Coordinates of C-alpha atoms in Angstrom, one line a residue:
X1 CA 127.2 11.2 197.1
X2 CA 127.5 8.2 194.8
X3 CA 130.6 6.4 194.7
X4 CA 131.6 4.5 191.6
X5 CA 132.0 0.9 191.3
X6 CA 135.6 1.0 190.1
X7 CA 136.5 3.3 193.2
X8 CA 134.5 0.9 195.1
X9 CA 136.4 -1.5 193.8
X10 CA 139.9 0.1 193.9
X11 CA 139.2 0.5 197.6
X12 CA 138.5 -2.7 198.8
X13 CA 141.5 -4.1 196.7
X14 CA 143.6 -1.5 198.5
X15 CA 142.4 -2.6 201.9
X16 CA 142.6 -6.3 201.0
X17 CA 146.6 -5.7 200.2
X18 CA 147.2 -3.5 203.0
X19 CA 145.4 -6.5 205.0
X20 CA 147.5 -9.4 203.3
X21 CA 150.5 -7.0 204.0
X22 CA 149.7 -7.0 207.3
X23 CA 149.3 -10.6 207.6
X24 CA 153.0 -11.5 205.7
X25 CA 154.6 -9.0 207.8
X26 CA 157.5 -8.9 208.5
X27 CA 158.8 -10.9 205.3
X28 CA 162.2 -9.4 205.9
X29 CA 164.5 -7.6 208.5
X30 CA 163.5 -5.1 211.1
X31 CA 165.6 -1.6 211.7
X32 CA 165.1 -1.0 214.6
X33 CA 166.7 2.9 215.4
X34 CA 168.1 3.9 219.1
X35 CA 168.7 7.7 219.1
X36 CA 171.4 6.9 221.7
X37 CA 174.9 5.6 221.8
X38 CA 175.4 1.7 222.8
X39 CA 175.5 0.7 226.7
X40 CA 172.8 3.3 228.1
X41 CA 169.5 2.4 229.4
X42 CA 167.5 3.1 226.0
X43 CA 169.9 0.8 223.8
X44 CA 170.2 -1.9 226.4
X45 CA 165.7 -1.5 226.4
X46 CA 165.9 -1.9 222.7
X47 CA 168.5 -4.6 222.2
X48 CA 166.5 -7.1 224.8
X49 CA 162.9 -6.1 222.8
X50 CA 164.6 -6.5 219.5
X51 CA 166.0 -9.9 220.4
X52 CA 162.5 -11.2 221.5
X53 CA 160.8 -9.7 218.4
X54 CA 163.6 -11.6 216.5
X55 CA 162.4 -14.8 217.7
X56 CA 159.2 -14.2 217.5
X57 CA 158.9 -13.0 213.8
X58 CA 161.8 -15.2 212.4
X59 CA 163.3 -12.2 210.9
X60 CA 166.0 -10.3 212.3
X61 CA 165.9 -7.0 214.0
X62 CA 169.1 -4.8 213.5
X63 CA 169.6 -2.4 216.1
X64 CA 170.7 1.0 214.5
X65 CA 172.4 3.4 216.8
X66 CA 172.0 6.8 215.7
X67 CA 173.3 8.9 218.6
X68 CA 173.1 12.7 219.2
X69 CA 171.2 16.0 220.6
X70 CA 169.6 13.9 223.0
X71 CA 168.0 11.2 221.0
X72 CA 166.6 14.2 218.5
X73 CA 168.7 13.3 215.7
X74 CA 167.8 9.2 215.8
X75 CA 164.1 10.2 216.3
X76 CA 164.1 13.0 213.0
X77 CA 166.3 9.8 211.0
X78 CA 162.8 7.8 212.3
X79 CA 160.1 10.4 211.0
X80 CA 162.4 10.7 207.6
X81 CA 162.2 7.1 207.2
X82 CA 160.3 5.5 204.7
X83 CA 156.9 4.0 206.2
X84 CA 156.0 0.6 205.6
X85 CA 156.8 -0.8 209.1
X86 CA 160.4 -2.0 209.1
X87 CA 162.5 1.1 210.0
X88 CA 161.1 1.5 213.6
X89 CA 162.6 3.2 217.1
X90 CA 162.5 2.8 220.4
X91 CA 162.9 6.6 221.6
X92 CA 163.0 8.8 224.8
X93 CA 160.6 10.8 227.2
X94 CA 163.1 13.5 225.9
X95 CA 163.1 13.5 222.3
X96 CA 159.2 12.7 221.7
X97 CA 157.9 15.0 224.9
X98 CA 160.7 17.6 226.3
X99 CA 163.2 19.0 223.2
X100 CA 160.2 19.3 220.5
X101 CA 158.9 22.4 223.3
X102 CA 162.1 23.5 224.1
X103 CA 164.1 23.7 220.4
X104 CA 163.5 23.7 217.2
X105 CA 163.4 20.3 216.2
X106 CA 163.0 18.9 212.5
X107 CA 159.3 17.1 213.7
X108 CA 156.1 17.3 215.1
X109 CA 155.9 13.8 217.2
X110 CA 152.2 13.7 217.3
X111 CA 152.4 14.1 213.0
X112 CA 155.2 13.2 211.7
X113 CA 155.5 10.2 214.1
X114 CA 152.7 6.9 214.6
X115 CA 152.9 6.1 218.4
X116 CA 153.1 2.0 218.1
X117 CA 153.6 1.2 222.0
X118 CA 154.6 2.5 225.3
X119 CA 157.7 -0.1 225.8
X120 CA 159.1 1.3 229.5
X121 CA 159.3 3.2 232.2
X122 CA 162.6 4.1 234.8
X123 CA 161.9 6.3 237.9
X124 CA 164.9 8.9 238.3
X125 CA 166.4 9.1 241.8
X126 CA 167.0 11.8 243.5
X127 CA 170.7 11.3 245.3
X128 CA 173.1 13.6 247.1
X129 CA 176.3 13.7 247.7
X130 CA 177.7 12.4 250.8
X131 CA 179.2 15.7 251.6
X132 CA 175.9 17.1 252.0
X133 CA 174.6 17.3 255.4
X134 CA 170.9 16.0 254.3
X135 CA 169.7 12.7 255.0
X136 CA 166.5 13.0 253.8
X137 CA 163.9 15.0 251.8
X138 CA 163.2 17.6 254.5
X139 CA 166.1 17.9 255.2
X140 CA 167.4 19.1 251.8
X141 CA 165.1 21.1 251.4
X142 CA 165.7 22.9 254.7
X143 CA 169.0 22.9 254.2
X144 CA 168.6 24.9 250.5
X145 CA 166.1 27.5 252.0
X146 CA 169.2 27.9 255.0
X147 CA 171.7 28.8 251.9
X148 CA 169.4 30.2 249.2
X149 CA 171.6 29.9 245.4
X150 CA 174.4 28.3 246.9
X151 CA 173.7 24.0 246.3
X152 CA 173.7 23.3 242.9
X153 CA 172.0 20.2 241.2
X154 CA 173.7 18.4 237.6
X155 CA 171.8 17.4 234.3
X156 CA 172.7 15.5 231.4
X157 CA 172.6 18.5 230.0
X158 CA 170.1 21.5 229.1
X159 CA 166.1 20.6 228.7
X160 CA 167.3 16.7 229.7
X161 CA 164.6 14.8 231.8
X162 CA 167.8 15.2 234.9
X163 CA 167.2 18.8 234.2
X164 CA 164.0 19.7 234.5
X165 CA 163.6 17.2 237.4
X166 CA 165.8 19.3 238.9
X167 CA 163.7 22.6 237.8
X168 CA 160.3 20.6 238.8
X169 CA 162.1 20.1 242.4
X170 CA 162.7 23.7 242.6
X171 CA 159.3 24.9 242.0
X172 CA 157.5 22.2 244.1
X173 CA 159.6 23.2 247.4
X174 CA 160.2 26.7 246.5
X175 CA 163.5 26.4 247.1
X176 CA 166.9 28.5 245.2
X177 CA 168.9 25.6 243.8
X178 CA 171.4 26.2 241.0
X179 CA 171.2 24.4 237.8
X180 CA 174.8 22.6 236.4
X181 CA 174.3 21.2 233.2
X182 CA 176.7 18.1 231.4
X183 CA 177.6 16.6 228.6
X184 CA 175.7 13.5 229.5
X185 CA 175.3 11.3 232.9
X186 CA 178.5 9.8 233.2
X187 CA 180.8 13.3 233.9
X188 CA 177.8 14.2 236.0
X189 CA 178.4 10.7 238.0
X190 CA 182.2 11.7 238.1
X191 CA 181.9 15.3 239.6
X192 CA 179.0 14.1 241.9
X193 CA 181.3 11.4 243.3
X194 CA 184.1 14.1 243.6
X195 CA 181.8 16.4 245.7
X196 CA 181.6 19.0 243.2
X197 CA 178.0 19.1 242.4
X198 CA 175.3 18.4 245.6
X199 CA 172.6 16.7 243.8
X200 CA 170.8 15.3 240.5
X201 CA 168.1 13.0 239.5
X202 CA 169.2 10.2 237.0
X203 CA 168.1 6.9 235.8
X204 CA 167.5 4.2 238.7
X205 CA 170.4 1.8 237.1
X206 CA 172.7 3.9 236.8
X207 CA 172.7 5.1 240.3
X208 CA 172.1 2.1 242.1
X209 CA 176.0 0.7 241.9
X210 CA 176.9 4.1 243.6
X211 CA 173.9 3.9 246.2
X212 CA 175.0 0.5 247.5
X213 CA 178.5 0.9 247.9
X214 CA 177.7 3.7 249.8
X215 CA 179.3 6.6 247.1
X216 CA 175.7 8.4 247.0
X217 CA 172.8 8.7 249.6
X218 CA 169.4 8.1 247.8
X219 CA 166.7 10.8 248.8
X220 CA 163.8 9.9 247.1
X221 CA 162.4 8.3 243.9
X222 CA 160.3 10.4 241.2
X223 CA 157.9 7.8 240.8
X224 CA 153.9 7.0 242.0
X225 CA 155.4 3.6 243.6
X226 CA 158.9 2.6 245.1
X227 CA 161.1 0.7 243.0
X228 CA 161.5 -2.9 243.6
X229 CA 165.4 -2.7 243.0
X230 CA 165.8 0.1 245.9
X231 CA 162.2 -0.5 248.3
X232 CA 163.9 1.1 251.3
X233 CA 164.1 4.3 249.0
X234 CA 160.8 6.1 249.3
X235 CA 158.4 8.3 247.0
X236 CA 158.2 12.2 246.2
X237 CA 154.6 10.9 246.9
X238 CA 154.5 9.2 250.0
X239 CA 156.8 12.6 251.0
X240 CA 153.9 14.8 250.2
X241 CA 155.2 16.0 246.8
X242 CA 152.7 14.2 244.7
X243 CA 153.2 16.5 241.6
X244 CA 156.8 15.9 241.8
X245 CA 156.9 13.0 239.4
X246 CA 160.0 12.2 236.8
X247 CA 159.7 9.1 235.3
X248 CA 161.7 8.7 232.2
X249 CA 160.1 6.4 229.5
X250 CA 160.9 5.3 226.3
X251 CA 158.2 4.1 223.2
X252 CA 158.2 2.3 220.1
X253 CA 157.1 4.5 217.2
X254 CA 157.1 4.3 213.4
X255 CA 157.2 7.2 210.5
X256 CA 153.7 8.5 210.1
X257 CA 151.8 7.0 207.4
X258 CA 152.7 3.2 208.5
X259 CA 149.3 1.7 207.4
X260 CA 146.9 1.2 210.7
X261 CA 147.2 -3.1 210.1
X262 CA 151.0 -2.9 210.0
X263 CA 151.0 -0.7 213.3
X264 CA 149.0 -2.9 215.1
X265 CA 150.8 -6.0 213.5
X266 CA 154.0 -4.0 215.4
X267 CA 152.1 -4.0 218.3
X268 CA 151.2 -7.2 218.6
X269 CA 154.9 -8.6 218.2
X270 CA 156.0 -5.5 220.6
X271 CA 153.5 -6.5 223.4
X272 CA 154.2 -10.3 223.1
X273 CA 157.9 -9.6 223.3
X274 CA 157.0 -7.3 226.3
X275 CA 155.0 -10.1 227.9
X276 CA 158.2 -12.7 228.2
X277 CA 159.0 -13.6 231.5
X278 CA 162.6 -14.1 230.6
X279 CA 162.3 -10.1 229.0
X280 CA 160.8 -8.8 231.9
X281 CA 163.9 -10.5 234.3
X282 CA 166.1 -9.1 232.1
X283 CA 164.8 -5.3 232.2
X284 CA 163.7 -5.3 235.8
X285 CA 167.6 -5.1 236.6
X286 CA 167.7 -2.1 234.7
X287 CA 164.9 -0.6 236.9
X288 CA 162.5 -0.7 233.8
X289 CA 159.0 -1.5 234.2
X290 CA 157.5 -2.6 231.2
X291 CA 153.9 -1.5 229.8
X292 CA 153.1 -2.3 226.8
X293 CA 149.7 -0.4 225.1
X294 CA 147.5 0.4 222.0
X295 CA 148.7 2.9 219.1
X296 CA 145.8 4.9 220.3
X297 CA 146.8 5.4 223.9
X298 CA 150.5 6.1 223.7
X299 CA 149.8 8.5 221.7
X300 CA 147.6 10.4 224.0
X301 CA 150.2 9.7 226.8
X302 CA 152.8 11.2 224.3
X303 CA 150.8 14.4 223.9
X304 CA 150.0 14.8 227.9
X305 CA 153.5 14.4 228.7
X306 CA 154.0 17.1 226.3
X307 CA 151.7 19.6 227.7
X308 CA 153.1 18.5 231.5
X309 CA 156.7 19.3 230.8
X310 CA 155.7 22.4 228.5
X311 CA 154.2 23.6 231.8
X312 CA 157.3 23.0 234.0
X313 CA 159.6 24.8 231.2
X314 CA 157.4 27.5 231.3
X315 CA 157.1 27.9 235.3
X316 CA 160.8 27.6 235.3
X317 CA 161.7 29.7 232.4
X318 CA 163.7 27.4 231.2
X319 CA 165.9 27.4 228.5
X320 CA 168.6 25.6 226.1
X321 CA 171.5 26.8 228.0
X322 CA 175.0 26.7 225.4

């Protein structure tokens, strides 16, 4: 097939603008979207990366909460968004890997999304209430196959990462726990303290206050390696649950259709912000490690994660409880 000189022509001029683009960008400010309310671990994630990328590309980055159905409704506002690179979000393990296979969500986040970068991971902890006669991971579990259906483990609420953690602890011990679901963590923190629910896996950071003062005993963390904020704390690895992982994450990703040299431009300023000593400090409080990767292989991690949890809400029949 023969191509033309003027569509020869039109295509190189095409890539040579979408290069240049590339190259100027950004020329103005950044919205950056958080499908979360202010003061939880994903908008605290985005503020510190926003600030950096701030500095770094002499334009400002506004952070745009957009809060609701567990980052969802942020994440659909991203995919709407026009795509030329500056209206961008930081999003959840949740809204790009667990609701799209559980509800029917407005879209597809391996179509209607472009994965830019994998920005964090947090472990969740799994902690107990000190009411509960179980200082450690064998002895929950022998504990819940002694009273089958009578402990009971909290969520942030249906199909949350807390919930099928919980579901994903269930089917790895083979043990009859029920399932209490929330309106996010922090009634879940207030009825765990209060001895009303036994159990729940939750974000490192926001445990950790509780854990030291001595409010919750830690009984393992959902991660391949202990966390360097709670070392004494040990794996669902090392404790011979391997396949017991539940990490939440959260990723940078743009509307599809952001041209491939303004995705990687995104990248670059998104890995070098990652890469900041003074970043990193700031994060590692929060029990986030920081990863920082290619387009190409968050979006493959994006689609495994999808498949993984797909498998657990099948296994465990789970579904978006009212």
């Amino acid at each position: 097939m023969k191509i033309s000189r003027a569509l020869l022509t039109g295509l190189v001029l095409l890539l040579s603008a979408a290069s240049a683009g590339a190259e100027d960008f950004p020329a103005r400010q950044i919205r950056l979207i958080v499908p979360f309310p202010p003061g939880g671990p994903n908008d605290i994630i985005a503020r510190v990366i926003g600030q950096r990328m701030s500095e770094i590309t002499n334009q400002p980055v506004i952070i745009d909460n957009r809060g609701g159905q567990g980052g969802v409704l942020g994440t659909e506002a991203l995919a709407k968004a026009t795509p030329d690179g500056y209206t961008i979000a930081i999003s959840s393990a949740g809204a790009l890997a667990i609701s799209p296979t559980m509800e029917r969500v407005a879209y597809d986040p391996l179509k209607d999304l472009q994965a830019v970068t994998l920005v964090a991971k947090v472990p969740e902890m799994l902690v107990v209430a000190t009411d509960v006669p179980a200082k450690n991971m064998a002895e929950l579990v022998a504990l819940a196959k002694a009273q089958p259906g009578k402990l009971n483990f909290a969520s942030s609420g249906p199909g949350s990462l807390p919930h099928l953690a919980g579901e994903l602890l269930k089917l790895t011990a083979k043990i009859d726990i029920v399932h209490v679901p929330y309106r996010g963590a922090a009634p879940v923190m207030n009825d765990l303290l209060g001895q009303q629910v036994q159990m729940v896996f939750l974000d490192l950071p926001i445990l950790l206050p509780q854990i030291r003062s001595g409010g919750l005993r830690a009984i393992a963390i959902g991660a391949p390696e202990r966390a360097p904020t709670a070392m004494e704390v040990p794996t669902t690895t090392e404790l011979g649950m391997p396949e017991l992982q539940a990490e939440n994450w959260y990723g940078m990703v743009a509307p599809a259709g952001t041209p491939a040299p303004i995705v990687e431009r995104l990248n670059q300023i998104a890995t070098e912000a990652m890469r900041d000593p003074a970043v990193k400090e700031k994060l590692a409080i929060q029990g986030a490690t920081l990863v920082g990767d290619s387009p190409a292989h968050f979006h493959a991690f994006i689609e495994s994660e999808i498949a993984r949890w797909a498998k657990v809400i099948k296994d465990a029949g789970v579904t978006t409880e009212k």
